[in-house]
Amino acid sequence: MSKMQIKLTVNGRERELLAEPRELLIHLLREELNLTGPHIGCDTSHCGACTVEMDGKSVKSCTVFAAQANGAEVTTIEGLAEPGSLNVLQSAFREHHGLQCGFCTPGMITRAHRLLQENPDPSEEEVRFGMAGNLCRCTGYQNIVKSILAAATELNAAKEAAE
Amino acid sequence: MIPGAFEYYRPRGVEDAIAILQQHGDDARVMAGGHSLIPMMKLRMADVPHLIDLQDIASLKGITVSAGQVTLGAMVTQHELINSAELREAAPVLRETALQIADPQVRYCGTIGGNVANGDPGNDMPALMQCLDAEFTLVGPNGSRAIKAREFYEAAYMTGREDDEILTAIRFDVSGAGYAYEKQKRKIGDYATAAAAVLLTRENGMCTGASVALTNLSDVPVWSQAAGAALEGTDCNDAAIKAAVKAALAEADPTEDNRGPVAFKLHVAGIIIERAIRTAWQRA
């Protein structure tokens, strides 16, 4: 099967490459573009370690073909903050010990980013439900929830201050 | 993890998609959200030499509520179902059900059409569509036809859809019925051990219309006419509910798997059906 031309915007930068249609977006990101933050934790679309943002949606990039992503806008963990700085969620995960091995973290934070866009002031229950597509083997989730709630509080305070 | 190679198509119209299906027969398949098909392709349980991605077909999108009818484009995602204000008003049971399907990421991609056309008895929407007495529109080389959800499912992964047809839309009547979708599952994202969809109409304290359907308790979704009949004309008292549960269970035919043996599944189903009836009656 022939390779096809894939054009997509990743972390704000237009990229053009050749890929087999069957190549999964996660492999395209990791192997072609060297964005190795998103991880692969399963082969059944459960774990969410490969979560990236695609056209304003949290998607598991292990369940999207490169061909489907043609023309899409993708953000990975590498694109969430300005180089050399941390975004609010990244700081909060550090502050509140929301990670241990760090393998689920890129997917967790990318998903949490979208969750807070859609629900800027979630309850604990809403955070747990909104993060249910992301598995973690280390933290027991408690500190991940704390991190996300803290980030929400900080974002809301900043928004209020700006108004 | 690694799917077999395929040729990829992204047509902009249903007719173009059907033409590709016709050209390649069994070797071609349409893909909606991809969240059942891609996992199967990654396990090499599905081999699709010609993959037709429906994402660019605008006519398959959109939620319409008009003249007492809800029409859902097949490519409407679970996320869109959950967040549609007009659907929340017209058919709140869809939101209740969709929130029990999969997880956030899957719901951004997975579509209503894919869910109902897949044919996996684990999917939740098929029984709900039977409960709602929904109608599916299928478009093929010879035009379009409608088929009732209650007549669509033949066996696991076997449906009334022909290989060269595409399920394009789902239609059902708006009703003010009390509703419930109750689902027992092992964890988030799991298919049901047992689930039940119930719609009940209440007039002057009496049940004047009842529809009961079951998920993952047979190789197809089960709409139990007898369970509905046991509730109609009663005030949904304990005896009527007991009779309805018994009638529904008589039509269940679960198989043993890692969700439990048959006796356990039937026990769980009895509890879930009763809960769904009680909740729907409260809301009626």
Short mmCIF file of C-alpha atoms in Angstrom, two decimals:
data_model
loop_
_atom_site.label_atom_id
_atom_site.label_comp_id
_atom_site.label_asym_id
_atom_site.label_seq_id
_atom_site.Cartn_x
_atom_site.Cartn_y
_atom_site.Cartn_z
CA MET A 1 0.00 0.00 0.00
CA SER A 2 1.33 3.37 -0.93
CA LYS A 3 2.18 6.09 1.49
CA MET A 4 0.07 9.18 1.47
CA GLN A 5 0.89 12.80 2.02
CA ILE A 6 -0.23 13.87 5.48
CA LYS A 7 -0.42 17.50 6.38
CA LEU A 8 -1.28 18.52 9.90
CA THR A 9 -0.58 21.23 12.42
CA VAL A 10 1.16 19.96 15.52
CA ASN A 11 1.72 22.28 18.47
CA GLY A 12 1.13 25.25 16.20
CA ARG A 13 3.58 24.17 13.55
CA GLU A 14 2.56 22.89 10.12
CA ARG A 15 4.06 19.52 9.34
CA GLU A 16 4.01 17.58 6.12
CA LEU A 17 5.08 13.99 5.86
CA LEU A 18 4.52 10.70 4.13
CA ALA A 19 2.83 7.96 6.06
CA GLU A 20 0.99 4.75 5.44
CA PRO A 21 -2.72 5.27 6.07
CA ARG A 22 -2.62 2.50 8.69
CA GLU A 23 0.01 4.29 10.74
CA LEU A 24 -1.56 5.29 14.05
CA LEU A 25 -1.42 8.94 15.06
CA ILE A 26 0.50 7.99 18.22
CA HIS A 27 3.23 6.41 16.10
CA LEU A 28 3.29 9.33 13.72
CA LEU A 29 3.78 11.71 16.64
CA ARG A 30 6.36 9.63 18.44
CA GLU A 31 8.31 8.13 15.58
CA GLU A 32 8.06 10.66 12.76
CA LEU A 33 7.85 13.89 14.74
CA ASN A 34 9.82 12.72 17.77
CA LEU A 35 7.16 13.97 20.16
CA THR A 36 7.62 11.18 22.67
CA GLY A 37 5.59 12.69 25.51
CA PRO A 38 2.37 10.86 24.59
CA HIS A 39 2.83 7.20 25.49
CA ILE A 40 1.40 3.80 24.65
CA GLY A 41 0.05 1.88 27.62
CA CYS A 42 -2.32 -0.59 26.02
CA ASP A 43 -3.62 -1.96 22.75
CA THR A 44 -7.34 -1.81 23.54
CA SER A 45 -7.97 1.97 23.74
CA HIS A 46 -8.46 1.98 27.50
CA CYS A 47 -5.49 3.61 29.19
CA GLY A 48 -5.44 7.10 27.66
CA ALA A 49 -1.65 7.48 27.95
CA CYS A 50 -1.65 8.46 24.27
CA THR A 51 -4.20 11.26 24.76
CA VAL A 52 -3.62 14.34 22.66
CA GLU A 53 -5.85 17.17 21.64
CA MET A 54 -7.15 17.00 18.08
CA ASP A 55 -9.40 19.74 16.69
CA GLY A 56 -10.55 20.72 20.17
CA LYS A 57 -11.25 17.18 21.37
CA SER A 58 -9.35 14.87 23.69
CA VAL A 59 -8.55 11.82 21.62
CA LYS A 60 -6.65 8.62 22.20
CA SER A 61 -4.09 8.87 19.44
CA CYS A 62 -3.68 5.08 19.40
CA THR A 63 -7.22 4.90 17.98
CA VAL A 64 -6.82 7.43 15.18
CA PHE A 65 -5.14 6.61 11.89
CA ALA A 66 -2.60 9.01 10.48
CA ALA A 67 -4.89 9.32 7.47
CA GLN A 68 -7.78 10.50 9.64
CA ALA A 69 -5.57 13.19 11.15
CA ASN A 70 -4.81 14.64 7.73
CA GLY A 71 -5.72 18.33 7.97
CA ALA A 72 -6.15 18.25 11.74
CA GLU A 73 -4.76 20.48 14.42
CA VAL A 74 -3.04 18.50 17.15
CA THR A 75 -1.64 19.55 20.51
CA THR A 76 0.56 17.27 22.59
CA ILE A 77 1.99 17.72 26.06
CA GLU A 78 5.04 19.31 24.44
CA GLY A 79 2.85 22.11 23.09
CA LEU A 80 0.89 23.01 26.20
CA ALA A 81 3.36 25.55 27.58
CA GLU A 82 5.79 28.07 26.19
CA PRO A 83 9.27 26.58 25.96
CA GLY A 84 11.08 26.84 29.28
CA SER A 85 7.91 27.34 31.29
CA LEU A 86 5.15 25.21 32.74
CA ASN A 87 1.46 25.70 32.24
CA VAL A 88 -0.85 25.82 35.23
CA LEU A 89 -1.66 22.13 35.12
CA GLN A 90 1.96 21.09 34.84
CA SER A 91 2.85 23.22 37.88
CA ALA A 92 -0.11 21.87 39.81
CA PHE A 93 0.79 18.24 39.07
CA ARG A 94 4.30 18.97 40.43
CA GLU A 95 3.05 20.91 43.44
CA HIS A 96 0.44 18.32 44.43
CA HIS A 97 2.41 15.19 43.58
CA GLY A 98 0.07 14.23 40.77
CA LEU A 99 2.64 11.90 39.21
CA GLN A 100 5.13 9.24 40.14
CA CYS A 101 6.52 7.27 37.20
CA GLY A 102 5.25 9.93 34.83
CA PHE A 103 4.07 7.54 32.13
CA CYS A 104 0.38 8.51 32.27
CA THR A 105 1.15 12.18 32.97
CA PRO A 106 1.29 13.58 29.41
CA GLY A 107 -2.09 12.04 28.62
CA MET A 108 -3.51 13.04 32.00
CA ILE A 109 -2.47 16.67 31.65
CA THR A 110 -3.55 16.97 28.04
CA ARG A 111 -6.96 15.52 28.95
CA ALA A 112 -7.24 17.73 32.06
CA HIS A 113 -6.49 20.74 29.86
CA ARG A 114 -9.53 20.04 27.70
CA LEU A 115 -11.69 19.15 30.71
CA LEU A 116 -11.02 22.55 32.26
CA GLN A 117 -11.79 24.28 28.97
CA GLU A 118 -15.21 22.66 28.98
CA ASN A 119 -15.87 22.77 32.69
CA PRO A 120 -13.74 25.49 34.32
CA ASP A 121 -15.06 24.89 37.82
CA PRO A 122 -15.56 21.13 38.19
CA SER A 123 -16.48 19.31 41.38
CA GLU A 124 -14.28 16.48 42.56
CA GLU A 125 -16.80 14.02 41.15
CA GLU A 126 -16.77 15.78 37.78
CA VAL A 127 -12.99 15.66 37.69
CA ARG A 128 -12.97 11.93 38.43
CA PHE A 129 -15.62 11.25 35.80
CA GLY A 130 -14.01 13.63 33.30
CA MET A 131 -10.65 11.84 33.72
CA ALA A 132 -12.08 8.34 33.60
CA GLY A 133 -10.53 7.60 30.21
CA ASN A 134 -7.04 7.87 31.72
CA LEU A 135 -5.56 5.09 33.82
CA CYS A 136 -2.75 5.58 36.35
CA ARG A 137 -0.87 2.75 38.01
CA CYS A 138 1.04 4.84 40.57
CA THR A 139 -0.87 7.64 42.22
CA GLY A 140 -4.24 6.17 43.17
CA TYR A 141 -5.68 9.26 41.44
CA GLN A 142 -6.18 11.25 44.65
CA ASN A 143 -3.35 13.67 43.96
CA ILE A 144 -4.22 13.92 40.31
CA VAL A 145 -7.67 15.11 41.33
CA LYS A 146 -6.11 17.57 43.77
CA SER A 147 -3.77 18.85 41.06
CA ILE A 148 -6.59 19.45 38.61
CA LEU A 149 -8.82 21.14 41.19
CA ALA A 150 -5.91 23.35 42.23
CA ALA A 151 -5.21 24.26 38.61
CA ALA A 152 -8.88 25.11 38.14
CA THR A 153 -8.85 27.37 41.19
CA GLU A 154 -5.74 29.11 39.96
CA LEU A 155 -7.08 29.60 36.44
CA ASN A 156 -10.36 30.98 37.80
CA ALA A 157 -8.56 33.37 40.14
CA ALA A 158 -6.44 34.61 37.26
CA LYS A 159 -9.54 35.04 35.11
CA GLU A 160 -11.28 36.99 37.86
CA ALA A 161 -8.25 39.21 38.41
CA ALA A 162 -8.16 39.97 34.70
CA GLU A 163 -11.79 41.09 34.64
CA MET B 1 -1.49 -3.11 18.04
CA ILE B 2 -0.44 -2.96 14.39
CA PRO B 3 -3.28 -3.11 11.86
CA GLY B 4 -2.89 -4.54 8.39
CA ALA B 5 -2.35 -2.19 5.49
CA PHE B 6 -5.28 -0.65 3.68
CA GLU B 7 -6.23 1.86 1.02
CA TYR B 8 -7.85 4.90 2.56
CA TYR B 9 -10.77 6.90 1.17
CA ARG B 10 -12.39 10.04 2.49
CA PRO B 11 -15.44 10.71 0.29
CA ARG B 12 -17.51 13.87 0.66
CA GLY B 13 -20.87 12.34 -0.21
CA VAL B 14 -22.81 9.21 0.71
CA GLU B 15 -23.10 8.23 -2.98
CA ASP B 16 -19.32 8.29 -3.35
CA ALA B 17 -18.95 6.09 -0.28
CA ILE B 18 -21.49 3.61 -1.65
CA ALA B 19 -19.71 3.51 -4.99
CA ILE B 20 -16.50 2.47 -3.20
CA LEU B 21 -18.42 -0.15 -1.22
CA GLN B 22 -19.87 -1.54 -4.44
CA GLN B 23 -16.53 -1.57 -6.19
CA HIS B 24 -14.73 -3.50 -3.46
CA GLY B 25 -17.51 -5.59 -1.92
CA ASP B 26 -16.45 -7.46 1.18
CA ASP B 27 -13.02 -5.87 1.07
CA ALA B 28 -14.38 -2.42 1.90
CA ARG B 29 -15.89 -1.03 5.08
CA VAL B 30 -17.01 2.34 6.25
CA MET B 31 -15.54 3.83 9.40
CA ALA B 32 -17.29 6.36 11.60
CA GLY B 33 -15.54 7.22 14.89
CA GLY B 34 -13.31 4.20 14.54
CA HIS B 35 -13.51 3.24 18.19
CA SER B 36 -14.80 -0.26 17.60
CA LEU B 37 -13.31 -0.86 14.17
CA ILE B 38 -9.74 0.36 14.78
CA PRO B 39 -9.34 -1.72 17.96
CA MET B 40 -10.50 -4.77 15.98
CA MET B 41 -8.09 -3.92 13.16
CA LYS B 42 -5.25 -3.55 15.67
CA LEU B 43 -5.98 -7.05 16.94
CA ARG B 44 -6.23 -8.22 13.30
CA MET B 45 -9.72 -9.46 14.04
CA ALA B 46 -10.96 -7.19 11.28
CA ASP B 47 -9.19 -7.05 7.94
CA VAL B 48 -10.25 -4.05 5.88
CA PRO B 49 -8.28 -3.64 2.66
CA HIS B 50 -10.36 -0.60 1.70
CA LEU B 51 -11.28 1.75 4.51
CA ILE B 52 -13.85 4.47 3.88
CA ASP B 53 -13.66 7.29 6.41
CA LEU B 54 -17.02 9.07 6.69
CA GLN B 55 -15.77 12.13 8.56
CA ASP B 56 -16.08 14.54 5.61
CA ILE B 57 -19.69 13.69 4.77
CA ALA B 58 -21.61 16.67 6.10
CA SER B 59 -25.03 15.13 5.49
CA LEU B 60 -24.31 12.50 8.15
CA LYS B 61 -24.00 15.09 10.89
CA GLY B 62 -26.50 17.07 12.86
CA ILE B 63 -29.24 16.76 15.45
CA THR B 64 -32.71 17.90 14.42
CA VAL B 65 -35.79 18.12 16.59
CA SER B 66 -38.89 19.13 14.66
CA ALA B 67 -42.54 18.20 14.31
CA GLY B 68 -42.32 15.90 17.30
CA GLN B 69 -39.47 13.90 15.83
CA VAL B 70 -35.80 13.61 16.63
CA THR B 71 -33.45 12.94 13.75
CA LEU B 72 -29.84 12.12 14.45
CA GLY B 73 -27.21 11.98 11.73
CA ALA B 74 -25.27 8.74 11.96
CA MET B 75 -22.01 10.63 12.52
CA VAL B 76 -23.25 12.54 15.58
CA THR B 77 -20.80 11.73 18.37
CA GLN B 78 -21.67 10.64 21.88
CA HIS B 79 -20.12 13.90 23.07
CA GLU B 80 -22.51 15.86 20.86
CA LEU B 81 -25.49 13.84 22.09
CA ILE B 82 -24.58 14.64 25.69
CA ASN B 83 -24.09 18.34 25.06
CA SER B 84 -27.09 19.06 22.85
CA ALA B 85 -29.49 21.32 24.75
CA GLU B 86 -32.42 20.51 22.45
CA LEU B 87 -31.86 16.78 22.74
CA ARG B 88 -31.64 17.09 26.50
CA GLU B 89 -35.10 18.58 26.32
CA ALA B 90 -36.57 16.24 23.71
CA ALA B 91 -35.03 12.91 24.74
CA PRO B 92 -33.10 13.11 28.01
CA VAL B 93 -32.66 9.34 28.04
CA LEU B 94 -30.05 9.68 25.29
CA ARG B 95 -27.85 11.80 27.49
CA GLU B 96 -28.35 9.45 30.42
CA THR B 97 -27.31 6.51 28.28
CA ALA B 98 -24.43 8.20 26.48
CA LEU B 99 -22.86 9.22 29.78
CA GLN B 100 -22.63 5.53 30.66
CA ILE B 101 -20.87 4.67 27.40
CA ALA B 102 -17.08 4.38 27.31
CA ASP B 103 -15.07 7.39 28.54
CA PRO B 104 -14.60 11.04 27.54
CA GLN B 105 -12.05 10.46 24.81
CA VAL B 106 -14.05 7.67 23.22
CA ARG B 107 -17.21 9.79 23.38
CA TYR B 108 -15.56 12.60 21.40
CA CYS B 109 -15.05 10.15 18.53
CA GLY B 110 -17.59 7.35 18.82
CA THR B 111 -20.81 7.99 16.92
CA ILE B 112 -24.43 7.02 17.42
CA GLY B 113 -24.51 5.43 13.97
CA GLY B 114 -21.42 3.36 14.63
CA ASN B 115 -22.82 2.28 17.96
CA VAL B 116 -26.10 1.05 16.50
CA ALA B 117 -24.65 -0.40 13.28
CA ASN B 118 -21.75 -2.23 14.93
CA GLY B 119 -23.91 -5.18 15.95
CA ASP B 120 -21.98 -5.94 19.13
CA PRO B 121 -24.54 -6.88 21.81
CA GLY B 122 -22.35 -5.01 24.30
CA ASN B 123 -23.20 -1.65 22.74
CA ASP B 124 -25.76 0.33 24.74
CA MET B 125 -27.58 2.32 22.06
CA PRO B 126 -29.21 -0.60 20.22
CA ALA B 127 -31.51 -1.56 23.13
CA LEU B 128 -32.24 2.10 23.79
CA MET B 129 -33.22 2.54 20.14
CA GLN B 130 -35.51 -0.48 20.43
CA CYS B 131 -37.00 0.98 23.58
CA LEU B 132 -37.65 4.27 21.73
CA ASP B 133 -38.99 2.37 18.70
CA ALA B 134 -36.45 4.20 16.56
CA GLU B 135 -36.13 3.80 12.83
CA PHE B 136 -32.82 3.57 10.99
CA THR B 137 -32.31 4.95 7.51
CA LEU B 138 -30.12 2.81 5.27
CA VAL B 139 -28.86 4.13 1.97
CA GLY B 140 -27.59 1.81 -0.73
CA PRO B 141 -27.08 1.71 -4.48
CA ASN B 142 -30.84 1.52 -5.05
CA GLY B 143 -31.75 4.38 -2.78
CA SER B 144 -32.90 4.65 0.74
CA ARG B 145 -35.01 2.44 3.00
CA ALA B 146 -36.09 2.53 6.62
CA ILE B 147 -35.89 -0.31 9.10
CA LYS B 148 -37.11 -0.44 12.68
CA ALA B 149 -34.49 -0.87 15.38
CA ARG B 150 -36.70 -3.66 16.70
CA GLU B 151 -36.18 -5.57 13.43
CA PHE B 152 -32.57 -4.66 12.73
CA TYR B 153 -30.59 -7.04 14.93
CA GLU B 154 -30.24 -10.65 13.79
CA ALA B 155 -27.32 -12.07 15.78
CA ALA B 156 -24.01 -10.88 17.21
CA TYR B 157 -22.47 -8.62 14.53
CA MET B 158 -25.26 -9.55 12.14
CA THR B 159 -27.77 -6.87 11.26
CA GLY B 160 -30.29 -6.01 8.59
CA ARG B 161 -27.78 -3.75 6.87
CA GLU B 162 -26.52 -5.02 3.51
CA ASP B 163 -22.79 -4.82 2.75
CA ASP B 164 -23.27 -2.02 0.24
CA GLU B 165 -25.51 0.04 2.50
CA ILE B 166 -24.67 2.84 4.93
CA LEU B 167 -26.73 3.64 7.99
CA THR B 168 -27.20 7.37 7.58
CA ALA B 169 -29.74 8.51 10.17
CA ILE B 170 -31.76 7.54 13.21
CA ARG B 171 -35.27 8.83 13.83
CA PHE B 172 -37.70 8.51 16.74
CA ASP B 173 -40.65 10.35 18.20
CA VAL B 174 -40.32 12.86 20.99
CA SER B 175 -42.23 11.62 24.01
CA GLY B 176 -42.83 12.98 27.47
CA ALA B 177 -42.43 9.53 28.98
CA GLY B 178 -40.56 8.88 32.20
CA TYR B 179 -37.23 7.34 31.29
CA ALA B 180 -34.28 5.46 32.69
CA TYR B 181 -31.16 3.72 31.46
CA GLU B 182 -29.71 1.59 34.23
CA LYS B 183 -26.43 -0.18 33.62
CA GLN B 184 -24.41 -2.52 35.79
CA LYS B 185 -20.77 -2.64 34.78
CA ARG B 186 -17.47 -3.60 36.34
CA LYS B 187 -15.86 -0.23 35.75
CA ILE B 188 -15.90 2.86 33.56
CA GLY B 189 -15.81 1.99 29.91
CA ASP B 190 -16.97 -1.58 30.35
CA TYR B 191 -19.80 -3.08 28.39
CA ALA B 192 -22.78 -3.93 30.60
CA THR B 193 -23.03 -7.01 32.73
CA ALA B 194 -26.70 -6.10 32.38
CA ALA B 195 -28.49 -2.92 31.38
CA ALA B 196 -32.07 -1.88 30.84
CA ALA B 197 -33.81 0.97 29.05
CA VAL B 198 -37.32 1.84 30.18
CA LEU B 199 -39.87 4.43 29.02
CA LEU B 200 -43.16 4.81 30.90
CA THR B 201 -46.11 7.07 30.22
CA ARG B 202 -48.29 8.02 33.19
CA GLU B 203 -51.82 9.37 33.07
CA ASN B 204 -53.95 9.86 36.19
CA GLY B 205 -51.61 7.67 38.18
CA MET B 206 -51.82 4.81 35.72
CA CYS B 207 -49.22 3.52 33.27
CA THR B 208 -50.62 3.99 29.77
CA GLY B 209 -47.53 3.10 27.80
CA ALA B 210 -44.46 1.06 28.63
CA SER B 211 -41.37 0.03 26.71
CA VAL B 212 -38.63 -2.15 28.18
CA ALA B 213 -35.41 -3.20 26.44
CA LEU B 214 -32.27 -5.03 27.59
CA THR B 215 -28.59 -4.65 26.74
CA ASN B 216 -25.97 -7.42 26.59
CA LEU B 217 -28.30 -10.08 27.89
CA SER B 218 -28.54 -11.94 24.60
CA ASP B 219 -26.60 -11.98 21.32
CA VAL B 220 -28.90 -9.14 20.24
CA PRO B 221 -30.61 -6.33 22.14
CA VAL B 222 -33.93 -7.51 23.56
CA TRP B 223 -37.15 -5.50 23.41
CA SER B 224 -39.63 -7.19 25.69
CA GLN B 225 -43.17 -6.56 24.62
CA ALA B 226 -44.40 -8.78 27.46
CA ALA B 227 -42.59 -6.70 30.08
CA GLY B 228 -44.24 -3.55 28.76
CA ALA B 229 -47.63 -5.25 28.71
CA ALA B 230 -47.20 -6.28 32.36
CA LEU B 231 -46.90 -2.61 33.33
CA GLU B 232 -49.52 -1.04 31.09
CA GLY B 233 -52.84 -0.46 32.79
CA THR B 234 -51.32 -0.77 36.28
CA ASP B 235 -50.14 1.85 38.74
CA CYS B 236 -46.68 0.26 38.63
CA ASN B 237 -47.14 -1.36 42.01
CA ASP B 238 -44.71 -3.95 43.32
CA ALA B 239 -46.66 -6.87 41.86
CA ALA B 240 -46.75 -5.30 38.39
CA ILE B 241 -43.05 -4.55 38.49
CA LYS B 242 -42.32 -8.09 39.60
CA ALA B 243 -44.35 -9.43 36.71
CA ALA B 244 -42.58 -7.12 34.26
CA VAL B 245 -39.14 -8.17 35.50
CA LYS B 246 -40.12 -11.81 35.20
CA ALA B 247 -41.41 -11.28 31.67
CA ALA B 248 -38.24 -9.46 30.60
CA LEU B 249 -35.96 -12.08 32.15
CA ALA B 250 -37.83 -14.80 30.27
CA GLU B 251 -36.56 -13.23 27.05
CA ALA B 252 -32.98 -12.76 28.25
CA ASP B 253 -30.46 -15.32 27.09
CA PRO B 254 -27.03 -14.25 28.38
CA THR B 255 -23.86 -16.26 27.95
CA GLU B 256 -21.19 -16.86 30.54
CA ASP B 257 -18.04 -14.78 30.21
CA ASN B 258 -15.69 -12.92 32.53
CA ARG B 259 -18.59 -10.71 33.65
CA GLY B 260 -20.06 -13.76 35.32
CA PRO B 261 -22.03 -16.96 34.85
CA VAL B 262 -25.54 -16.99 33.45
CA ALA B 263 -27.30 -17.25 36.83
CA PHE B 264 -25.41 -14.20 38.11
CA LYS B 265 -26.20 -12.17 35.01
CA LEU B 266 -29.88 -12.96 35.29
CA HIS B 267 -29.83 -12.01 38.97
CA VAL B 268 -28.12 -8.69 38.15
CA ALA B 269 -30.52 -8.13 35.27
CA GLY B 270 -33.53 -8.57 37.55
CA ILE B 271 -32.25 -5.85 39.87
CA ILE B 272 -31.31 -3.51 37.05
CA ILE B 273 -34.66 -3.89 35.26
CA GLU B 274 -36.54 -3.19 38.49
CA ARG B 275 -34.43 -0.11 39.19
CA ALA B 276 -34.97 1.19 35.68
CA ILE B 277 -38.73 0.74 35.97
CA ARG B 278 -38.88 2.48 39.36
CA THR B 279 -36.75 5.39 38.17
CA ALA B 280 -38.74 5.82 34.97
CA TRP B 281 -42.02 5.72 36.92
CA GLN B 282 -40.76 8.40 39.32
CA ARG B 283 -39.92 10.60 36.36
CA ALA B 284 -43.16 9.87 34.48
#
